[in-house]
PDB file of C-alpha atoms in Angstrom:
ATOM      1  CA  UNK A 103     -70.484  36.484 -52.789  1.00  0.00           C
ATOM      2  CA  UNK A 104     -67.298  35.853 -54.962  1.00  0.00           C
ATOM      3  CA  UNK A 105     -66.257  32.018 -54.333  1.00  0.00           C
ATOM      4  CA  UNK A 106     -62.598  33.296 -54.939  1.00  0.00           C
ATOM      5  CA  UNK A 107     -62.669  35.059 -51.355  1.00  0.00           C
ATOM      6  CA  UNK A 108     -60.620  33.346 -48.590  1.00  0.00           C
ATOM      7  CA  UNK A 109     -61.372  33.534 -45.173  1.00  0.00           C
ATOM      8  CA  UNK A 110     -59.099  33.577 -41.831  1.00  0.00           C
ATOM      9  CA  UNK A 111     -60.489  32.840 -39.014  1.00  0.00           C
ATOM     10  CA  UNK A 112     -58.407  33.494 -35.697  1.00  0.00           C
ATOM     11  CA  UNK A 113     -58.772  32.377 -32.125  1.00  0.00           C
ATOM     12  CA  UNK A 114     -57.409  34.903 -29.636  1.00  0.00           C
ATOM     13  CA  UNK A 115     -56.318  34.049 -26.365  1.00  0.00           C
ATOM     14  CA  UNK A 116     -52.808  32.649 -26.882  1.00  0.00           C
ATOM     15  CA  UNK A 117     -52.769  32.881 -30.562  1.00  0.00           C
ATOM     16  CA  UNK A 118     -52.949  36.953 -31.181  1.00  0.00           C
ATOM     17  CA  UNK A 119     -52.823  38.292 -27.549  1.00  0.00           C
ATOM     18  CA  UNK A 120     -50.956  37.149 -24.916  1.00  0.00           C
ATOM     19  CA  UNK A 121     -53.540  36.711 -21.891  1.00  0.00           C
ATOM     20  CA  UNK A 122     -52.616  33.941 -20.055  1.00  0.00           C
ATOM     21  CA  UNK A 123     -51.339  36.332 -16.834  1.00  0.00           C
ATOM     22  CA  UNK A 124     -55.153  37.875 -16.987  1.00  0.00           C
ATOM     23  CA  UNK A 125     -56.421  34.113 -17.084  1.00  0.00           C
ATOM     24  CA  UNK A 126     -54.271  32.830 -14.618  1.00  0.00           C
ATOM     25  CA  UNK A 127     -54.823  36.075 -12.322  1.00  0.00           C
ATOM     26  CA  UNK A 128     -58.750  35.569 -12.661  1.00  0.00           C
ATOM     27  CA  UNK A 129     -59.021  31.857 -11.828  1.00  0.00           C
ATOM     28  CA  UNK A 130     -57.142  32.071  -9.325  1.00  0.00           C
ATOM     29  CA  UNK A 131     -58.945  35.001  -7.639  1.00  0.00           C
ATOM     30  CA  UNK A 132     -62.762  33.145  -8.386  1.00  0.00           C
ATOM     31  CA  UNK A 133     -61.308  29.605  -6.799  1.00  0.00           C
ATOM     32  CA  UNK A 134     -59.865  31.419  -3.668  1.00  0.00           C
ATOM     33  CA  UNK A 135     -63.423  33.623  -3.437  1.00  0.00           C
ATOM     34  CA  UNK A 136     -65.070  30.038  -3.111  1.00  0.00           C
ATOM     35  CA  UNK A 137     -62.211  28.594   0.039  1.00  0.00           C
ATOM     36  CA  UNK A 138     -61.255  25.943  -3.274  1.00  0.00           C
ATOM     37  CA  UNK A 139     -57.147  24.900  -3.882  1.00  0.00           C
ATOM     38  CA  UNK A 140     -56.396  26.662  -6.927  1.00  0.00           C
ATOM     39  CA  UNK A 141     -55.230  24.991  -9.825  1.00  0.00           C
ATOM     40  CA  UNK A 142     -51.927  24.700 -11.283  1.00  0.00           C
ATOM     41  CA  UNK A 143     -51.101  27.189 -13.805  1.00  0.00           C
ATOM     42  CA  UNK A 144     -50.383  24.370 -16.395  1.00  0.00           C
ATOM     43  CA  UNK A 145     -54.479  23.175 -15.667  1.00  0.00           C
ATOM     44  CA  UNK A 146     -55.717  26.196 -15.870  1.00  0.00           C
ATOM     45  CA  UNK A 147     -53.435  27.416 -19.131  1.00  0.00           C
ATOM     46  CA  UNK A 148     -54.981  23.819 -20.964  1.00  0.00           C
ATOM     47  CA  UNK A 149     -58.840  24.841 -20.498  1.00  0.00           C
ATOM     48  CA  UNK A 150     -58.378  28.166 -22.132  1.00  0.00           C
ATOM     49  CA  UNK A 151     -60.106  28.407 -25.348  1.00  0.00           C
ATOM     50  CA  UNK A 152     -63.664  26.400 -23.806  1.00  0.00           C
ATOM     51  CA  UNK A 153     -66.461  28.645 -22.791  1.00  0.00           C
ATOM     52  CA  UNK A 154     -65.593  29.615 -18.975  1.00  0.00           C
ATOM     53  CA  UNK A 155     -68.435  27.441 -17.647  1.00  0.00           C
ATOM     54  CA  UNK A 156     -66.930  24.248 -19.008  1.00  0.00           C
ATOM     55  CA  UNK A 157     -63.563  25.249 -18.128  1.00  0.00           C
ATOM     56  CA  UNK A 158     -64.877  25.862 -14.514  1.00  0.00           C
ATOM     57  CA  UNK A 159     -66.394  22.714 -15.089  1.00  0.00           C
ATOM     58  CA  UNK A 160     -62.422  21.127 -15.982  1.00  0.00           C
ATOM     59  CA  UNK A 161     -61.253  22.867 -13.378  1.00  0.00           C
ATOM     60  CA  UNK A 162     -63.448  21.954 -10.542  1.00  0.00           C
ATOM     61  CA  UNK A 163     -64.902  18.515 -11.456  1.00  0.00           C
ATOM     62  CA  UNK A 164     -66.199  17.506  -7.941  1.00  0.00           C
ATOM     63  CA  UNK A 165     -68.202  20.974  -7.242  1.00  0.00           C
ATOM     64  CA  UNK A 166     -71.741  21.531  -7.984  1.00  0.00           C
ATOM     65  CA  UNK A 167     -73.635  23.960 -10.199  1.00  0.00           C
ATOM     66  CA  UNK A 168     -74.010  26.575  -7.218  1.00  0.00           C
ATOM     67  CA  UNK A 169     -70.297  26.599  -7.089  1.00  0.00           C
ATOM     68  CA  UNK A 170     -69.563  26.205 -11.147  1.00  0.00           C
ATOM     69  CA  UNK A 171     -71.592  29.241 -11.444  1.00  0.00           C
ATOM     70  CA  UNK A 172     -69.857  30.812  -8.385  1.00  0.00           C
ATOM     71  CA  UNK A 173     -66.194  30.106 -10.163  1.00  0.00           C
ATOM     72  CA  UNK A 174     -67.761  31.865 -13.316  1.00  0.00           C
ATOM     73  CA  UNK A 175     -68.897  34.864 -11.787  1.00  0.00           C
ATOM     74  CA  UNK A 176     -66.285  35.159  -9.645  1.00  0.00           C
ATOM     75  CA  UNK A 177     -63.527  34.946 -12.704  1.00  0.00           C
ATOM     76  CA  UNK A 178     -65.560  37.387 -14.556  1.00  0.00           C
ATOM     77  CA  UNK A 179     -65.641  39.778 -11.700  1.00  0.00           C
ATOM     78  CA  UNK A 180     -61.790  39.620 -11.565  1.00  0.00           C
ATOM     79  CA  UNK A 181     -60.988  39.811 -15.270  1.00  0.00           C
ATOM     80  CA  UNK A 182     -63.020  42.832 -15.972  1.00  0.00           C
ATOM     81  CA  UNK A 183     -61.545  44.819 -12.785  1.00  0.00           C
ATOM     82  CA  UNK A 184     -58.446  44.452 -13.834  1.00  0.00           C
ATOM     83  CA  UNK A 185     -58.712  44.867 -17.482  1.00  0.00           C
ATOM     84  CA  UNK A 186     -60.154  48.265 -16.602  1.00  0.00           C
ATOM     85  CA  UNK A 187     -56.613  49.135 -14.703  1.00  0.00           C
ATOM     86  CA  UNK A 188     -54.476  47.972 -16.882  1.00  0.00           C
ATOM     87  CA  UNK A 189     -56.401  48.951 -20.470  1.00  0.00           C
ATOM     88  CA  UNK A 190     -54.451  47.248 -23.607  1.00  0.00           C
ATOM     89  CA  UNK A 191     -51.838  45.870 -21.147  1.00  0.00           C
ATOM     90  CA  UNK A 192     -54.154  43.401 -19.991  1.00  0.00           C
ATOM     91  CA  UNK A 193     -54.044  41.530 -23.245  1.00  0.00           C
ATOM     92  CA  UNK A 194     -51.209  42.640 -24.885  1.00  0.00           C
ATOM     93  CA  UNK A 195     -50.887  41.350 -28.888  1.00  0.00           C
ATOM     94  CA  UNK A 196     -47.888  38.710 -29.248  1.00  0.00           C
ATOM     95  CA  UNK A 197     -45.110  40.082 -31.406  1.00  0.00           C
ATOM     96  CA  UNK A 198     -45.635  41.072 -35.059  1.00  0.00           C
ATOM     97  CA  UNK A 199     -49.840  40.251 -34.901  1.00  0.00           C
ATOM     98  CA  UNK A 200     -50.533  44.365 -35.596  1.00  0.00           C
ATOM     99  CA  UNK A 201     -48.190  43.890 -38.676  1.00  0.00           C
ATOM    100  CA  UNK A 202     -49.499  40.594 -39.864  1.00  0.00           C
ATOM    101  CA  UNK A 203     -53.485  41.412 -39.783  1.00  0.00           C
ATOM    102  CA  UNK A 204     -52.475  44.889 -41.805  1.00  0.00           C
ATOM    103  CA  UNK A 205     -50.611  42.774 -44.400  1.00  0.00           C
ATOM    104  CA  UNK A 206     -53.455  40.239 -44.835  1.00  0.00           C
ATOM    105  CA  UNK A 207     -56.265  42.885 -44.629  1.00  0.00           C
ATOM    106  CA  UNK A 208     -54.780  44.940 -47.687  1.00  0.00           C
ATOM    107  CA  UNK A 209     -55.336  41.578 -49.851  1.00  0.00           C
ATOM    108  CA  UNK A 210     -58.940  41.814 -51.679  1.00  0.00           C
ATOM    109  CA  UNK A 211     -60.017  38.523 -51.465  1.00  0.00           C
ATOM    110  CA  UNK A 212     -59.037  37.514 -47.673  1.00  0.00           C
ATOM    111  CA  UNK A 213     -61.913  37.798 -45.301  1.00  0.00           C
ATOM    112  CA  UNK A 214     -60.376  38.386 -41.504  1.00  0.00           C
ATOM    113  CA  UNK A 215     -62.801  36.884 -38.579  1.00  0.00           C
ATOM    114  CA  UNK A 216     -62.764  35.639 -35.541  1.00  0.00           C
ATOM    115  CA  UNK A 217     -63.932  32.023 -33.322  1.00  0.00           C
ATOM    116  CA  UNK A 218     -62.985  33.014 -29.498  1.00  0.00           C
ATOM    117  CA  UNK A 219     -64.049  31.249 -26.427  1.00  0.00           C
ATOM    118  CA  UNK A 220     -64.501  34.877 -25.142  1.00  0.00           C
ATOM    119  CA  UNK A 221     -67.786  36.698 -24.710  1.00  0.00           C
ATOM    120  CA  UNK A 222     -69.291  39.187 -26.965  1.00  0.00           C
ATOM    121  CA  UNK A 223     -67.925  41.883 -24.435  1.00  0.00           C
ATOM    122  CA  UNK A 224     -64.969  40.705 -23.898  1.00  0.00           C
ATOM    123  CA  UNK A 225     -63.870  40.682 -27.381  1.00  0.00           C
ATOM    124  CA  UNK A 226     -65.876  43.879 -28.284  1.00  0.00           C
ATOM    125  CA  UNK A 227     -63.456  45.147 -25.466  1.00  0.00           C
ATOM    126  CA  UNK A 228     -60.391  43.826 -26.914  1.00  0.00           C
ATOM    127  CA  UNK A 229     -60.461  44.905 -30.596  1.00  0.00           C
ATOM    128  CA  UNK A 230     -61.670  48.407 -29.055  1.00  0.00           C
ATOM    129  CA  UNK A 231     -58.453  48.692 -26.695  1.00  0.00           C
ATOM    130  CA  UNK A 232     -56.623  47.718 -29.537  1.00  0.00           C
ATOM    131  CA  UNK A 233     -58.227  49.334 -32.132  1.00  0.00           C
ATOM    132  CA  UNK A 234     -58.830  46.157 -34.560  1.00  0.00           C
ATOM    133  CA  UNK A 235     -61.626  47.171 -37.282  1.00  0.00           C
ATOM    134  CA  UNK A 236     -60.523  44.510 -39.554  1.00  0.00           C
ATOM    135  CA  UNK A 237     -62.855  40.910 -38.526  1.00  0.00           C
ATOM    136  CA  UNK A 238     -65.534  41.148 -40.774  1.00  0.00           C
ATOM    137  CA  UNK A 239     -66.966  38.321 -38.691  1.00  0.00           C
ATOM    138  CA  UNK A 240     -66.761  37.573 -35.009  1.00  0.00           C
ATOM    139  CA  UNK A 241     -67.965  34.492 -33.462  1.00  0.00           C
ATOM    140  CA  UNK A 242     -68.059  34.054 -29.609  1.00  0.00           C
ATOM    141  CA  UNK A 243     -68.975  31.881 -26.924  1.00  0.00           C
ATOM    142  CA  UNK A 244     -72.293  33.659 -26.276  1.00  0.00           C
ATOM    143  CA  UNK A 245     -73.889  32.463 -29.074  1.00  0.00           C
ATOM    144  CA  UNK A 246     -72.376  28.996 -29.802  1.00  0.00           C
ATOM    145  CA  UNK A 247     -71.638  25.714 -27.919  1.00  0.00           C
ATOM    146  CA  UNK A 248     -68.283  25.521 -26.970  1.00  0.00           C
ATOM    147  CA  UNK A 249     -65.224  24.550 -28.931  1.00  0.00           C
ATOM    148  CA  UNK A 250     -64.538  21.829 -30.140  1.00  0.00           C
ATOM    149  CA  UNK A 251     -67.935  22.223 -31.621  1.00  0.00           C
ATOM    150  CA  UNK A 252     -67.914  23.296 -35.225  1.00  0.00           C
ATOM    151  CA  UNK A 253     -70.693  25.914 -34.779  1.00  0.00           C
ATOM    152  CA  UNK A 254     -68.779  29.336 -34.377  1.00  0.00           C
ATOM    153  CA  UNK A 255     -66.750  28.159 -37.909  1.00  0.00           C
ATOM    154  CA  UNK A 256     -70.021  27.127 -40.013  1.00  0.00           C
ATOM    155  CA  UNK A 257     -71.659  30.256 -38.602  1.00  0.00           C
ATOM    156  CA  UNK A 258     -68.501  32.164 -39.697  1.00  0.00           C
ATOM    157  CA  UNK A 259     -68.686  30.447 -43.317  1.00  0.00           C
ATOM    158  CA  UNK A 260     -71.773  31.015 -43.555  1.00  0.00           C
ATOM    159  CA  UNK A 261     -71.922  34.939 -42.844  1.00  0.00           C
ATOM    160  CA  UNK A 262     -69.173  35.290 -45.540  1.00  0.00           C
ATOM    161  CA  UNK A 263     -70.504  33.245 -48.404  1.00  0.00           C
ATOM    162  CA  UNK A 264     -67.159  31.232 -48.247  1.00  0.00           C
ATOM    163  CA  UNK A 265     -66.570  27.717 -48.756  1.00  0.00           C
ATOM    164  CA  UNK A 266     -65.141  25.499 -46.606  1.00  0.00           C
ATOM    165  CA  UNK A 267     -61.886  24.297 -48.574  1.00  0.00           C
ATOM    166  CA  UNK A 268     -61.060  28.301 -48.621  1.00  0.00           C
ATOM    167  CA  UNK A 269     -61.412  29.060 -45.015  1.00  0.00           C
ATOM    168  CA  UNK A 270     -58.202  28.793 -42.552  1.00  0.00           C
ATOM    169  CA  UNK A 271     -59.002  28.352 -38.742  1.00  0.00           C
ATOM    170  CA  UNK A 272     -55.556  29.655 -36.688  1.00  0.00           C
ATOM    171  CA  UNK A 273     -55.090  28.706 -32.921  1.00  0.00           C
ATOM    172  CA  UNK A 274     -52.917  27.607 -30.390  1.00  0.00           C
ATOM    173  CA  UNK A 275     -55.282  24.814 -28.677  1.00  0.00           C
ATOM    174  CA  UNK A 276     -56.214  21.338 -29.730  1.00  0.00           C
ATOM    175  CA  UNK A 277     -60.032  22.554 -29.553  1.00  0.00           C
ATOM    176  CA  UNK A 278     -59.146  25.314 -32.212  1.00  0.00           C
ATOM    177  CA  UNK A 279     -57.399  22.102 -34.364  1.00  0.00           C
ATOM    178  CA  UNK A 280     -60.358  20.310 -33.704  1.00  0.00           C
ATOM    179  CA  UNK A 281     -63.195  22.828 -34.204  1.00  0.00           C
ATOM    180  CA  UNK A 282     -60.977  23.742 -37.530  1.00  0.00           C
ATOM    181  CA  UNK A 283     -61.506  19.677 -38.638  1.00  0.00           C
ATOM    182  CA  UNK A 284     -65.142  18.987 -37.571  1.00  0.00           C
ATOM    183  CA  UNK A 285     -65.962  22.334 -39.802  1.00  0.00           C
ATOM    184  CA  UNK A 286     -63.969  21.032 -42.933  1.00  0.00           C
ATOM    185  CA  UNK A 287     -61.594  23.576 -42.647  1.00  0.00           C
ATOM    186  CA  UNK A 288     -57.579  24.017 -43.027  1.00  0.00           C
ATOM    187  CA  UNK A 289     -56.183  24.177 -39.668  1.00  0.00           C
ATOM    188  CA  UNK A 290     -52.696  26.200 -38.784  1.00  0.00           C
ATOM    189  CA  UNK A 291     -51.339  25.619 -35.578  1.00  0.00           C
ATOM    190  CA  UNK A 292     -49.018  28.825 -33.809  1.00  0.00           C
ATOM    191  CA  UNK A 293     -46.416  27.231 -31.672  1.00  0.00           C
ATOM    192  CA  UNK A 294     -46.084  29.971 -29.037  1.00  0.00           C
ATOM    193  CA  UNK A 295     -49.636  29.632 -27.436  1.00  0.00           C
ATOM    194  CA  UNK A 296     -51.163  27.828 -24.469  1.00  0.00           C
ATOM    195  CA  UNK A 297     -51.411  23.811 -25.559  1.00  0.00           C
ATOM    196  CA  UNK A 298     -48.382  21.837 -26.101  1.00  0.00           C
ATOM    197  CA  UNK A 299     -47.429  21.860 -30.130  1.00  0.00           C
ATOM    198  CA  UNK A 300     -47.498  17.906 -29.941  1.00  0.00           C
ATOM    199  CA  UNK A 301     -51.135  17.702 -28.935  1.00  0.00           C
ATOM    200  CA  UNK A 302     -52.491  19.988 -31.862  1.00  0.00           C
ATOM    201  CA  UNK A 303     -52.336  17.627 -34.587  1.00  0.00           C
ATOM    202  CA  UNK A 304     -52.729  21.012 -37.519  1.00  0.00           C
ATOM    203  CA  UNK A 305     -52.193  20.830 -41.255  1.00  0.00           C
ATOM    204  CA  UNK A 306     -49.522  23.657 -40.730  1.00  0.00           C
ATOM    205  CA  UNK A 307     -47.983  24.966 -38.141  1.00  0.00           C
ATOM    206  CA  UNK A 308     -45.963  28.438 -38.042  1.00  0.00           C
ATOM    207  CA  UNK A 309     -43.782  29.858 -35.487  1.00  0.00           C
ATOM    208  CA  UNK A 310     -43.772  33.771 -35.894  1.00  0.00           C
ATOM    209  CA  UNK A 311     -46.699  35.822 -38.003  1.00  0.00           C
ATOM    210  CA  UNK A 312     -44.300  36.373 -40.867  1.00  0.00           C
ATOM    211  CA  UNK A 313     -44.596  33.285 -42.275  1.00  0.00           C
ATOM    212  CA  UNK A 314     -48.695  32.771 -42.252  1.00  0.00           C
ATOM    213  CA  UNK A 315     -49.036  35.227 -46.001  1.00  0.00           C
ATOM    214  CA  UNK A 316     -46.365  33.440 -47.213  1.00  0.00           C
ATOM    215  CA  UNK A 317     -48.054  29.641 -45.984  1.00  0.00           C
ATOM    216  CA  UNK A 318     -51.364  31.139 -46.665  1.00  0.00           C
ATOM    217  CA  UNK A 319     -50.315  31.906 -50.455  1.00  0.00           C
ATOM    218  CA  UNK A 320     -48.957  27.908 -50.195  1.00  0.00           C
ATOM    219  CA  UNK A 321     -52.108  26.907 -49.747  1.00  0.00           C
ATOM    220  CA  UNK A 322     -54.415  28.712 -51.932  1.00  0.00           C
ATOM    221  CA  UNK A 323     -51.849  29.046 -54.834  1.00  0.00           C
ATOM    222  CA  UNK A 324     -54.573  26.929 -56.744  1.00  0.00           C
TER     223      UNK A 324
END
């Protein structure tokens, strides 16, 4: 493929929906199905982005497999009964993302993807309730070990043909910076998501969707 093609690679929960009521809602439903305290809302908002087994994992340290795998089902269970109630609303895309992924999808060369700690479902489920055709590549946790691990990035490169040093990984969590690094990539960091801003360590960071074209032209103006 062309090496002049860039490619974007966005993380989801917390970076272009705002999910963290679903999360919240879910965890705490699968920890009260298993008689277990339910975490705080600030401990359960830090483990989102890691496949759900390691964040039951996170979450419930001192529990064994039976009830890891309990928590999982259990938070799956939840998620997907309400997300049929509530349709888009479950997820609802932060401020000006529509707008943004339009602008950057009209531009030849940029590539649009995604690198979610979400299953294949749920994100199939997603971009259909909000009608996103524009990821040309979608990497989830189904298929890859869990963030931090490079693997869902690399896979991503290698789908597109796309070198590293032209590929942009965008989150909101310190395992998006830190996939983003392991992989070779530039990492942007988007200051209204689910990790304190101070614990990201990014290249870039941006505080509303109008300023990633104009950062993303910044970068690749060479």
């Amino acid at each position: 493929m062309d090496t002049d093609l860039r490619l974007i690679l966005f993380d989801v929960d917390g970076t272009l929906v705002d999910s963290q009521a679903a999360i919240v809602g879910a965890m705490t439903e699968a920890f009260r199905g298993q008689g277990l305290a339910v975490p705080s809302r600030s401990d359960i908002l830090s483990i989102v982005g890691l496949s759900l087994p390691i964040a039951c994992q996170r979450l419930a340290p001192t529990q064994g497999d039976n009830v890891i795998a309990a928590l999982v089902e259990g938070y799956k269970k939840s998620y997907m009964t309400t997300r049929q109630i509530e349709g888009a609303a479950h997820s609802p895309l932060f401020e000006g993302a529509r707008e943004m992924l339009e602008v950057l999808h009209k531009v030849p060369e940029y590539l649009l993807g995604v690198a979610t700690g979400k299953s294949q479902r749920g994100l199939d489920t997603l971009i259909d309730a909000h009608d996103l055709s524009c990821f040309v590549t979608r990497q989830v946790a189904d298929h890859h070990p869990s963030k931090p691990h490079p693997s869902m990035v690399q896979t991503a490169l290698a789908e597109t043909g796309v070198r590293a040093e032209h590929c942009v990984m965008i989150g909101d969590t310190s395992y998006d910076m830190d996939m983003g690094r392991a992989a070779g990539v530039t990492t942007i960091a988007v200051s209204w998501g689910y990790h304190p801003l101070e614990q990201l360590r990014a290249d870039h960071v941006i505080h509303e969707f109008t300023e990633l074209a104009p950062l993303l032209h910044s970068i690749w103006k060479d």
